[in-house]
PDB file of C-alpha atoms and ligand atoms in Angstrom:
ATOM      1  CA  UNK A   1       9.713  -3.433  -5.885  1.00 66.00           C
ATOM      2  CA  UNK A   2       5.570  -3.657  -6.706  1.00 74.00           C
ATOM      3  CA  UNK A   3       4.663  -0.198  -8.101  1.00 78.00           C
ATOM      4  CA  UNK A   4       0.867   1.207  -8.287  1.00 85.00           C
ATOM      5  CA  UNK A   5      -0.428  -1.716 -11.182  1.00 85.00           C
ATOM      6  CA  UNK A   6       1.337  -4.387  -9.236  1.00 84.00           C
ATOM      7  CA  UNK A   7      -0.400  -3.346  -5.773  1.00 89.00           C
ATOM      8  CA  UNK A   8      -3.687  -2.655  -7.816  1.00 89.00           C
ATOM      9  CA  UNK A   9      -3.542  -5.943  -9.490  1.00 87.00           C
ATOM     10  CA  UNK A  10      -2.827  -7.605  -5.710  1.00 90.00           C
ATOM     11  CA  UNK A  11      -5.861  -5.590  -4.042  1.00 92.00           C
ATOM     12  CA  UNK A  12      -7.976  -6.756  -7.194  1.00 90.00           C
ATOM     13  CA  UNK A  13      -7.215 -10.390  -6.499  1.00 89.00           C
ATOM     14  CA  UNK A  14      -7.121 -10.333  -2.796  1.00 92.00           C
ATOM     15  CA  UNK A  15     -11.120  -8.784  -2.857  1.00 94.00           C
ATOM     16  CA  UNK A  16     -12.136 -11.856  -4.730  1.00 91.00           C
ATOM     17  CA  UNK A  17     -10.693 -14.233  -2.301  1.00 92.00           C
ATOM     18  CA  UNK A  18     -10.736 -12.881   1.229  1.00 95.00           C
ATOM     19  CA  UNK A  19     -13.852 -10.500   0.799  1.00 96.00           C
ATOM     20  CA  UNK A  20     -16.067 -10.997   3.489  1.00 98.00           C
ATOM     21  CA  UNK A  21     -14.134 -13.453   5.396  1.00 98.00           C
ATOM     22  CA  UNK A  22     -13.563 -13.322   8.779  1.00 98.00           C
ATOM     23  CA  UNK A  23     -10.305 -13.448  11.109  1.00 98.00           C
ATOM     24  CA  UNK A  24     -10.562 -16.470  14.043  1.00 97.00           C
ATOM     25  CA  UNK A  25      -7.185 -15.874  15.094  1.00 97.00           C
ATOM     26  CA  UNK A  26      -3.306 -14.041  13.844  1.00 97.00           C
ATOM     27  CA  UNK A  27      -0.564 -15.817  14.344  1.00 96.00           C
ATOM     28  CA  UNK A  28       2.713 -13.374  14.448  1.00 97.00           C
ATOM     29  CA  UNK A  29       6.231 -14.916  13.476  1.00 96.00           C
ATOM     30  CA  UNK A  30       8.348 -11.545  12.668  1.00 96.00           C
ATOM     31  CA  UNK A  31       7.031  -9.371  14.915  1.00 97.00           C
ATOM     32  CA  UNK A  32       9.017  -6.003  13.116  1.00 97.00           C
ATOM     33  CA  UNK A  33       6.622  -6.028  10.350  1.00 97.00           C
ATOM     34  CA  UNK A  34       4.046  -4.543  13.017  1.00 98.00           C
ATOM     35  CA  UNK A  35       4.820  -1.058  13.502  1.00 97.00           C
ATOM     36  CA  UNK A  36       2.392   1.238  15.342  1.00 96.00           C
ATOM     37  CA  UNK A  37       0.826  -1.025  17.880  1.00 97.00           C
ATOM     38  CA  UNK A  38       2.026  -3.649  19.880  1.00 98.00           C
ATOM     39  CA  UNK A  39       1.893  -7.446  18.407  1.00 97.00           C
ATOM     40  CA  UNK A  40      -0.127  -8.814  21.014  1.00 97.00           C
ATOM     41  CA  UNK A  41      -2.997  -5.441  20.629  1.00 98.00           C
ATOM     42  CA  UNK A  42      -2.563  -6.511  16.816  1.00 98.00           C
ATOM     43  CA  UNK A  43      -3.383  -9.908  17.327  1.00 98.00           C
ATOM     44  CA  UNK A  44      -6.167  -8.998  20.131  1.00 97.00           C
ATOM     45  CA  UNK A  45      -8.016  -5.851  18.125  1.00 97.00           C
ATOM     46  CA  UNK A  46      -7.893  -8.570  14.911  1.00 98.00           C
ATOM     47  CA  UNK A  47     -10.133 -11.306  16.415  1.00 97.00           C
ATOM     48  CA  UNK A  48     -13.414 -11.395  15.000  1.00 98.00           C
ATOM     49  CA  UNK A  49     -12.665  -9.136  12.400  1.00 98.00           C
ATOM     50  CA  UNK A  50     -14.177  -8.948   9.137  1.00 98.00           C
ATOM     51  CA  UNK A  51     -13.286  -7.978   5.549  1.00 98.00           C
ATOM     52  CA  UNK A  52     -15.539  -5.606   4.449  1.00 98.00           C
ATOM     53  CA  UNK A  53     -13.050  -3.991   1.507  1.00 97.00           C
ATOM     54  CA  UNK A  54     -10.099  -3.784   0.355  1.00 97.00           C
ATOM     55  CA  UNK A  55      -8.368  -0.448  -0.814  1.00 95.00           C
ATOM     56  CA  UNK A  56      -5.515   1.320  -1.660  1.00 93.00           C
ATOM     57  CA  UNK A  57      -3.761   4.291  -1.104  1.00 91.00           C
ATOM     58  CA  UNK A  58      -0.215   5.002  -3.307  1.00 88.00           C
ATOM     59  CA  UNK A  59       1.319   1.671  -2.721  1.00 88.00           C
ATOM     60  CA  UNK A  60      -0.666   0.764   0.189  1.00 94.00           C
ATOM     61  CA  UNK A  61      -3.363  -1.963   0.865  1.00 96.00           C
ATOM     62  CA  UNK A  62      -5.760  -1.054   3.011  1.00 97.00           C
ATOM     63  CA  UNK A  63      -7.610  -3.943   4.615  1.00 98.00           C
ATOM     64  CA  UNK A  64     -11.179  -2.368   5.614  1.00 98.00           C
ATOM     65  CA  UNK A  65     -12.627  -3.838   8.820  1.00 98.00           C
ATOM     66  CA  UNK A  66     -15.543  -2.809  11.531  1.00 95.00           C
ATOM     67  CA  UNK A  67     -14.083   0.287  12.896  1.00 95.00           C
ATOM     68  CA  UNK A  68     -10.431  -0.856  12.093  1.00 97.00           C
ATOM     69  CA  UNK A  69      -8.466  -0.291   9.325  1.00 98.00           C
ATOM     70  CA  UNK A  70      -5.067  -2.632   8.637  1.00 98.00           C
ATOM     71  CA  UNK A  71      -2.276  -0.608   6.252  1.00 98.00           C
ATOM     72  CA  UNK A  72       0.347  -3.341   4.791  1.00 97.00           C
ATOM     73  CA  UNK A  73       2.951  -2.540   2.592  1.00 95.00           C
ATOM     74  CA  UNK A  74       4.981  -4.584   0.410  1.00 92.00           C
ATOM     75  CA  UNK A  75       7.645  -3.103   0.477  1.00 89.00           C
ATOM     76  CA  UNK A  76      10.505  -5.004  -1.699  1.00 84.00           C
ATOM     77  CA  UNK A  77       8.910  -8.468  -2.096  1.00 85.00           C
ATOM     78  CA  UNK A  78       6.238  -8.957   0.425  1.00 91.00           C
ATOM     79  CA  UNK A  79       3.310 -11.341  -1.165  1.00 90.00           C
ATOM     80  CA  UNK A  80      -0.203 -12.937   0.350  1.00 93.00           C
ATOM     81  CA  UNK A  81      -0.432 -15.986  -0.031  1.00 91.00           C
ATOM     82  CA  UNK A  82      -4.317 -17.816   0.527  1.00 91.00           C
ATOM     83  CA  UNK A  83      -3.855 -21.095   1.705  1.00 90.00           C
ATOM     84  CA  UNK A  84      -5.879 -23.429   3.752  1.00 89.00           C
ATOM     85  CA  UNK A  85      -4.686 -24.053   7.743  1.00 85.00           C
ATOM     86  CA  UNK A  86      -1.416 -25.357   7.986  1.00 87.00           C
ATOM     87  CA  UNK A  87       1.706 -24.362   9.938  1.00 89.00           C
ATOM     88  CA  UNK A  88       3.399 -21.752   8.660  1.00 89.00           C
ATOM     89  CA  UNK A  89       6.152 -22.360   6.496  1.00 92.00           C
ATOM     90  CA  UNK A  90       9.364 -20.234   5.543  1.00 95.00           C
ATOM     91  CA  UNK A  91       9.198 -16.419   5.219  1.00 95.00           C
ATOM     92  CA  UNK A  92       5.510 -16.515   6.634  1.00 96.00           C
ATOM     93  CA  UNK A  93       5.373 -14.051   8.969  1.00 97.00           C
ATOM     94  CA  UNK A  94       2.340 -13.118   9.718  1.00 97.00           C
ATOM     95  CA  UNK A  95      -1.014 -15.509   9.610  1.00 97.00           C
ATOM     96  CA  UNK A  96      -4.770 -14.723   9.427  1.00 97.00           C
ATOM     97  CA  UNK A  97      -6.586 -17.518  10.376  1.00 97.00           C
ATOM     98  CA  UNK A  98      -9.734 -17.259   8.941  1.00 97.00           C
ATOM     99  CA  UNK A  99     -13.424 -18.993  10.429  1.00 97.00           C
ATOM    100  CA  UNK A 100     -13.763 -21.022   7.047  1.00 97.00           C
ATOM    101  CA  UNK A 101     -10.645 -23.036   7.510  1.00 96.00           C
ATOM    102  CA  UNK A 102      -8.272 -20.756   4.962  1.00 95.00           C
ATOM    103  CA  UNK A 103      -5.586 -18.685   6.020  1.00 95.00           C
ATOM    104  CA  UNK A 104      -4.123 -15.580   4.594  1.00 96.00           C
ATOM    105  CA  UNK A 105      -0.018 -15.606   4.821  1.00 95.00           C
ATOM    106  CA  UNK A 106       2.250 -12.419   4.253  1.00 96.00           C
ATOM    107  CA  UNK A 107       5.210 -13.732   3.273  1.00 94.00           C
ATOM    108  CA  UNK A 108       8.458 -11.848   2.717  1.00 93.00           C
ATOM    109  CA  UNK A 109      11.281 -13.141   2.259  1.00 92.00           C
ATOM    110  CA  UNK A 110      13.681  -9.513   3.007  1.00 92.00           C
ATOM    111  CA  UNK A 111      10.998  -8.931   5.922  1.00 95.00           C
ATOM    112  CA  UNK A 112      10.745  -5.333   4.794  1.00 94.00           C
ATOM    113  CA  UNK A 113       7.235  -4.870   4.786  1.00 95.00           C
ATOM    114  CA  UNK A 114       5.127  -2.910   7.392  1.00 97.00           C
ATOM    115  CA  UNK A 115       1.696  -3.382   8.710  1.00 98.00           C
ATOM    116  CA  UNK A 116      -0.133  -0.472  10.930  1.00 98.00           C
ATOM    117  CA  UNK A 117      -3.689  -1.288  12.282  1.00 98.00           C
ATOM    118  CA  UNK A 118      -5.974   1.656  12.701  1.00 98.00           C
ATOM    119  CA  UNK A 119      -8.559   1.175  15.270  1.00 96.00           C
ATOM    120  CA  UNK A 120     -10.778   3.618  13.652  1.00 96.00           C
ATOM    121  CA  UNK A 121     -12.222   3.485   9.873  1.00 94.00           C
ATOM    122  CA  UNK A 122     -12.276   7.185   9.221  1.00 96.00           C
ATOM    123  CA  UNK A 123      -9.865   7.218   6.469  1.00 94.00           C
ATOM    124  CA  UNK A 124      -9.633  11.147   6.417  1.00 91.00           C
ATOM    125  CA  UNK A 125      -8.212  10.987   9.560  1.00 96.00           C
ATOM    126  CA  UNK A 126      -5.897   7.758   8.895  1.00 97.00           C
ATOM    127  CA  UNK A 127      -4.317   9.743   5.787  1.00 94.00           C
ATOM    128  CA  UNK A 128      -3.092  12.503   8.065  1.00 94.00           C
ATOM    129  CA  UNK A 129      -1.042  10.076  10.369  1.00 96.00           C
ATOM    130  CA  UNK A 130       2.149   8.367   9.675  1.00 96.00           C
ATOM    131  CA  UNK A 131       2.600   6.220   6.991  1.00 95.00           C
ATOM    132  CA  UNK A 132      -0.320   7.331   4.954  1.00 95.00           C
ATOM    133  CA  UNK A 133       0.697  11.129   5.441  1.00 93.00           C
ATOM    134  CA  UNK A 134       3.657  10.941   3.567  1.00 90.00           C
ATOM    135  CA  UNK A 135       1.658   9.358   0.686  1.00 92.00           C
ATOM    136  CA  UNK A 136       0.677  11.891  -1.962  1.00 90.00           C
ATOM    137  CA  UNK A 137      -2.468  11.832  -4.605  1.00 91.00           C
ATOM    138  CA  UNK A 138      -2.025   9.138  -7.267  1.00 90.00           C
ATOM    139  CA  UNK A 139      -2.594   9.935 -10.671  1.00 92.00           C
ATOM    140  CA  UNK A 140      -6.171   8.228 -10.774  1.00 89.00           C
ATOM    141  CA  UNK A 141      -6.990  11.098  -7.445  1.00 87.00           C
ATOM    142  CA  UNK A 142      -9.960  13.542  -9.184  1.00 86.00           C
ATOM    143  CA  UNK A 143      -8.346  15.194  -7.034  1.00 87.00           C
ATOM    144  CA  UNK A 144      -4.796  15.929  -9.027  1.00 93.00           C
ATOM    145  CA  UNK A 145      -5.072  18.294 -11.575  1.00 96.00           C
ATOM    146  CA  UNK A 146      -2.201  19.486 -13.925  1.00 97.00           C
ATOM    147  CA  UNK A 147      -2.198  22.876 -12.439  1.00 97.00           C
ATOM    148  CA  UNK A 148      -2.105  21.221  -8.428  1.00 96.00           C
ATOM    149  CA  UNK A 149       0.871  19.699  -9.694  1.00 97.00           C
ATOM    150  CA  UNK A 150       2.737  22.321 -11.643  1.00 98.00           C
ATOM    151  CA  UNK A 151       2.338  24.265  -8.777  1.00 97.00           C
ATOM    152  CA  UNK A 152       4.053  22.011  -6.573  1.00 96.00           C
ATOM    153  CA  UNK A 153       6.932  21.016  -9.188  1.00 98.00           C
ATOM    154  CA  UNK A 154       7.875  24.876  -9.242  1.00 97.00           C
ATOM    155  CA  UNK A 155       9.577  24.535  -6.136  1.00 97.00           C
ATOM    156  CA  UNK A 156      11.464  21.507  -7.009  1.00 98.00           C
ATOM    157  CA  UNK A 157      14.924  21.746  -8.249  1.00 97.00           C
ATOM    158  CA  UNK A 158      15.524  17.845  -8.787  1.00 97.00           C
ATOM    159  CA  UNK A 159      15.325  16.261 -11.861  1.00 98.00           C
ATOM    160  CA  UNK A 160      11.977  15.057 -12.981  1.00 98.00           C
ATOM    161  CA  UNK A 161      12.575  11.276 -12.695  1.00 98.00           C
ATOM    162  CA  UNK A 162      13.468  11.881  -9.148  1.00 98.00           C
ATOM    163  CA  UNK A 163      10.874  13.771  -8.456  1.00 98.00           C
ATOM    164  CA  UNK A 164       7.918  11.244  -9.898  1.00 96.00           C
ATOM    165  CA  UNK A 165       9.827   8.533  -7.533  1.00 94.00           C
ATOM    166  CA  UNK A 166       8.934  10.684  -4.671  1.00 94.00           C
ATOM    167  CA  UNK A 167       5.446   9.160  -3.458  1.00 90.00           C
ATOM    168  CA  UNK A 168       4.896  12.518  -1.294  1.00 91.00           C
ATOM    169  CA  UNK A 169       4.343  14.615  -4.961  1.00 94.00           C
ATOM    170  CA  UNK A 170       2.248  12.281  -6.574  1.00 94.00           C
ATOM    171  CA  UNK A 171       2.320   8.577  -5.479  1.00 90.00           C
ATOM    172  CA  UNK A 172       2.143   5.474  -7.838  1.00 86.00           C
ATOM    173  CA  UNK A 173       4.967   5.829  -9.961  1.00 89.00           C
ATOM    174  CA  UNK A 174       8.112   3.572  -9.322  1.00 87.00           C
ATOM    175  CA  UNK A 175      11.132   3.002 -11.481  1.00 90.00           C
ATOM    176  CA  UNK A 176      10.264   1.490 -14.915  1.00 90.00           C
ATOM    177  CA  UNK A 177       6.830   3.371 -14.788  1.00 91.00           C
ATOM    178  CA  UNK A 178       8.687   6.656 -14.192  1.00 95.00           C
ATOM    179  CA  UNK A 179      11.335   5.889 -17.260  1.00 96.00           C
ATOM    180  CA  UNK A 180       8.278   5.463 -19.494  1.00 96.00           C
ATOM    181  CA  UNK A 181       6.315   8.393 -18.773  1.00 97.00           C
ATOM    182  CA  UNK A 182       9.063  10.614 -19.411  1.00 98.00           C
ATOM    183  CA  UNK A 183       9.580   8.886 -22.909  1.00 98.00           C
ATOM    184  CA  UNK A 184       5.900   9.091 -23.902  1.00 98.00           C
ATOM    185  CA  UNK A 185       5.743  12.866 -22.577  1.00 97.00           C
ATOM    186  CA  UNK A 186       9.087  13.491 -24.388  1.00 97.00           C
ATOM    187  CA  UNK A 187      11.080  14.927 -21.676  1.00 98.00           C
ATOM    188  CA  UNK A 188      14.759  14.219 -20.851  1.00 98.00           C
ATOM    189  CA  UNK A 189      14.480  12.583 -17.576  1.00 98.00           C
ATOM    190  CA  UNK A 190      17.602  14.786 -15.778  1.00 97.00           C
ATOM    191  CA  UNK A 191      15.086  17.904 -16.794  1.00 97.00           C
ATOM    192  CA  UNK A 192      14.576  20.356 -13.786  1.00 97.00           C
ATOM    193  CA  UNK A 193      11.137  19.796 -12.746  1.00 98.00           C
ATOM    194  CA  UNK A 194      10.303  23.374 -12.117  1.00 97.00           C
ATOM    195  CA  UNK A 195      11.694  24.146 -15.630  1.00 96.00           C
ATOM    196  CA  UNK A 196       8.254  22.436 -16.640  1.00 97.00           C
ATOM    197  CA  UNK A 197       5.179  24.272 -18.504  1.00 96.00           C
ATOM    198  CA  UNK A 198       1.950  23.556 -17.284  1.00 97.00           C
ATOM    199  CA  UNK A 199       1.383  22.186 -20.872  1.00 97.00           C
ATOM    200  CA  UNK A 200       4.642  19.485 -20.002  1.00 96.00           C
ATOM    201  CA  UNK A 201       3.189  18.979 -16.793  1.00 97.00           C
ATOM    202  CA  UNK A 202      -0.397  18.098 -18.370  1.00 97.00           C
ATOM    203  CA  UNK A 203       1.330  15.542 -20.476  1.00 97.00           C
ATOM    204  CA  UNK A 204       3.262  13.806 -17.298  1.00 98.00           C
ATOM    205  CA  UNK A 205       0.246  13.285 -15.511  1.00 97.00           C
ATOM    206  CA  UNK A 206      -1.722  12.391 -18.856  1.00 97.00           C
ATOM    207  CA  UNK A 207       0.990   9.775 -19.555  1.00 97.00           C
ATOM    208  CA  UNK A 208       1.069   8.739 -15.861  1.00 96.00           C
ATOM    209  CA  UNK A 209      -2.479   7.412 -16.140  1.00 95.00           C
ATOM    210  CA  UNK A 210      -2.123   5.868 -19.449  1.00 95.00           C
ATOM    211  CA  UNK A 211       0.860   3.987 -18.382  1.00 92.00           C
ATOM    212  CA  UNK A 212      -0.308   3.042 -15.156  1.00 91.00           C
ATOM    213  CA  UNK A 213      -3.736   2.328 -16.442  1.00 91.00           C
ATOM    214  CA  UNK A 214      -2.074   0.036 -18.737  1.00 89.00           C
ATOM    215  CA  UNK A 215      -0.156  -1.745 -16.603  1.00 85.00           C
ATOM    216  CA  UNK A 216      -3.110  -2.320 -14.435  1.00 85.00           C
ATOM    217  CA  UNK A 217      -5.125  -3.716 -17.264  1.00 85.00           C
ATOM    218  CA  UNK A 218      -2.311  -6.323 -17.973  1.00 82.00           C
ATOM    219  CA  UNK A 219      -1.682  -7.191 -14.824  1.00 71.00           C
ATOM    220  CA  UNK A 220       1.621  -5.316 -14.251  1.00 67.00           C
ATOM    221  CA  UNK A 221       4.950  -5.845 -14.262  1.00 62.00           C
ATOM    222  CA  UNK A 222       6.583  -9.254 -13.721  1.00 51.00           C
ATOM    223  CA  UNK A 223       3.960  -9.644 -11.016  1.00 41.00           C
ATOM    224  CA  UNK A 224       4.661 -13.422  -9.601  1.00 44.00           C
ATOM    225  CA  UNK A 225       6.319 -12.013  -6.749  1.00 42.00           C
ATOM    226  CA  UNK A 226       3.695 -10.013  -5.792  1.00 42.00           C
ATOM    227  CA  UNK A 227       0.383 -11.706  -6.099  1.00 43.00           C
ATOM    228  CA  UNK A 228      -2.203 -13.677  -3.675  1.00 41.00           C
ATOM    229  CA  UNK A 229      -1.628 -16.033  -6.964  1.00 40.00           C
ATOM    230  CA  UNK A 230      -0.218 -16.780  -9.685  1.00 41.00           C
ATOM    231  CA  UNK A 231      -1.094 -13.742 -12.476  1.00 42.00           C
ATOM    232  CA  UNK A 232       1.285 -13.450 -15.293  1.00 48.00           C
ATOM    233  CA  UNK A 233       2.261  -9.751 -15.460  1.00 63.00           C
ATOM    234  CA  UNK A 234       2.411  -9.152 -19.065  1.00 74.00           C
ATOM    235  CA  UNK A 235       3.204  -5.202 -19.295  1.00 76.00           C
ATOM    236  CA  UNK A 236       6.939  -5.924 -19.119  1.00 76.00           C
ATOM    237  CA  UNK A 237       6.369  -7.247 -22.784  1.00 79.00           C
ATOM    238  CA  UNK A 238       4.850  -3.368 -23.465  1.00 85.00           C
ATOM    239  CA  UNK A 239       7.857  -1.536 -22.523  1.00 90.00           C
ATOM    240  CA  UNK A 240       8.783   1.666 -24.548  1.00 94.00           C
ATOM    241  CA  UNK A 241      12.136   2.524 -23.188  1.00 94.00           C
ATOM    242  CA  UNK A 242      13.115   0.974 -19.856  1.00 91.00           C
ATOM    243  CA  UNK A 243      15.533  -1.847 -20.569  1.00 90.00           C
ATOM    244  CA  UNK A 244      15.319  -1.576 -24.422  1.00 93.00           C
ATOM    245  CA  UNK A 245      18.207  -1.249 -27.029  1.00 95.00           C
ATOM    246  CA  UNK A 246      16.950   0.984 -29.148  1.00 96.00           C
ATOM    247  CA  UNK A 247      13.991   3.668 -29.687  1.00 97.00           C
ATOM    248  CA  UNK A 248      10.666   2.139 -30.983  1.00 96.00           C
ATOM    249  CA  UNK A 249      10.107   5.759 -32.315  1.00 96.00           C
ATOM    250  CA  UNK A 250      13.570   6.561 -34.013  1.00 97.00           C
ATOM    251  CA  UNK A 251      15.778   3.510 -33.878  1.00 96.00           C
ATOM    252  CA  UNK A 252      18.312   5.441 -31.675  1.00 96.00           C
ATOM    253  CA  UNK A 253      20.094   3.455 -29.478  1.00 97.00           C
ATOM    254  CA  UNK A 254      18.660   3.518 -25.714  1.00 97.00           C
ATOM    255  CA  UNK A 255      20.715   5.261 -23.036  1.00 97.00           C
ATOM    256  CA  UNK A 256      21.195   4.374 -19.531  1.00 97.00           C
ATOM    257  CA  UNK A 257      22.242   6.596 -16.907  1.00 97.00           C
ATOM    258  CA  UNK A 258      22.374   7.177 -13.235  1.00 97.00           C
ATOM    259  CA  UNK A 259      19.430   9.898 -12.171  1.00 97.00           C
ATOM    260  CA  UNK A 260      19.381   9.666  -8.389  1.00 96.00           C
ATOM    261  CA  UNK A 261      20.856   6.351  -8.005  1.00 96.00           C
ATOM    262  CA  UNK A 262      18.085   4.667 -10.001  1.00 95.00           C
ATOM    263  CA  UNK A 263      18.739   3.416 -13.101  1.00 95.00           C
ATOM    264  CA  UNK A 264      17.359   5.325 -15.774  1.00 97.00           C
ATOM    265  CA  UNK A 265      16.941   4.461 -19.541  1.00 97.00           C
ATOM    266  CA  UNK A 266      15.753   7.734 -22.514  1.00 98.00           C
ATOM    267  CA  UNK A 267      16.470   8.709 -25.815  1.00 98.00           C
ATOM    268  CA  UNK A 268      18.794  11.304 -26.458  1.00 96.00           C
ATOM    269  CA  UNK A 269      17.351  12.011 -29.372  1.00 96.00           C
ATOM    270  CA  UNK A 270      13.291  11.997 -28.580  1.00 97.00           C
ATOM    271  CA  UNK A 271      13.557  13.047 -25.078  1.00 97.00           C
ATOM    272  CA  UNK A 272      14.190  16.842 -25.024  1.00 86.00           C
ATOM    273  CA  UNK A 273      16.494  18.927 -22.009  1.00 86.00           C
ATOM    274  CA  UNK A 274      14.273  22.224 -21.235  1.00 71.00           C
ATOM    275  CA  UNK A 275      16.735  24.471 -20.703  1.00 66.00           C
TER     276      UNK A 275
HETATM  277 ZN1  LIG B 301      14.079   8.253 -30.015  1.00 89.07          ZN
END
């Protein structure tokens, strides 16, 4: 699954090759990954479209046009792929033909990816409807601030791993990004979340932007999946915690649990229960 620095690092990319560009035609082969507007409106409202940006909300790419807005998700292993025209080939399934002869391919090879298309560009308005609605502030949002936060883990009850997977709290953190931000902020990841201090809470969302800032700067986490190209993600050789042995601070060895169903990895030692 991309988290935040693998769809950062793909938006990055992406700008430098399809910035600008604009759509001739969109050729549809799965139609399920559209899901709030009919394929043929898609392919109609899409003609003559150009690229003006490219942004990104949580996990989401958000594909600025004139007075449209397309929201694509990755989802499990959903990639672009620039190419020049050709037919499509397997697990394309979706095609923007551009003017200049290139193409733009989502391919995805579980098909679990979604695109919307917005036919407005007011963003404040496209955050308050389904999918973006469910997405909360990321931890780069000026926005977040360690007491918004606290004040919404109070009411939680879950463990804090579970609770930075939830992209409706704050968005951007997946698995292995989660695992490490509760080692660096030295909290046991089963931890009640509203059994937090502010100060504990400070540190999560310091260490959220450190990691994640991190990540981004590297290029993420094994990242060929994910990418328009080729881009070594080179974080996974930064790891504290998440599939380690042993503790880089205090050489204990590494445990692995269950927390939600995801696999989670702490020290027992370093990574402290508030009780
Ligand atoms: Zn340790």
């Amino acid at each position: 699954m991309p988290e935040l620095p693998e769809v950062e690092t793909v938006r990055r990319d992406l700008k430098r090759h399809v910035l600008g560009k604009t759509i001739q035609r969109v050729g549809i082969v799965y139609e399920k990954i559209i899901r709030n507007i009919a394929p043929d409106d898609f392919m109609v409202a899409l003609q003559g479209q150009t690229i003006s940006d490219l942004k990104r909300k949580g996990k989401y790419l958000l594909f600025m046009l004139e007075g449209a807005v397309l929201v694509s998700h990755l989802r499990m292993e959903g990639k672009y792929i620039l190419k020049k025209d050709e037919p499509p080939a397997k697990h394309e399934h979706v095609i923007f033909h551009f003017t200049d002869g290139s193409s733009l391919r989502y391919h995805d090879v579980r098909k679990f990816g979604t695109m919307d298309l917005f036919q407005t560009d007011d963003l404040e308005s496209i955050y308050l409807m389904p999918p973006l609605n469910k997405v909360g502030h990321d931890p780069f949002d000026d926005e977040l601030t360690p007491e918004m936060l606290h004040e919404r883990f109070q009411k939680i009850s879950k463990p804090i791993k579970t609770t930075l997977l939830d992209q409706r709290i704050m968005s951007g953190l997946g698995n292995i990004y989660a695992d490490e931000v509760c080692f660096l902020a030295k909290i046991h990841p089963e931890t009640s979340t509203k059994k937090l201090s502010l100060e504990r809470v400070a540190a999560v969302l310091f260490h959220a932007r450190e990691v994640l800032k991190k990540a981004i700067a590297l290029g993420g986490t094994t990242i060929k999946s994910f990418s328009s190209h080729e881009i070594s993600g080179r974080f996974q050789n930064e790891l504290l915690v998440h599939t380690k042995e042993n503790c880089p601070n205090c050489r204990e060895r590494i445990t692995k649990i269950k927390v939600g169903g995801r696999g989670t990895y702490f020290c027992e030692r370093c990574q402290r229960m508030e009780k």
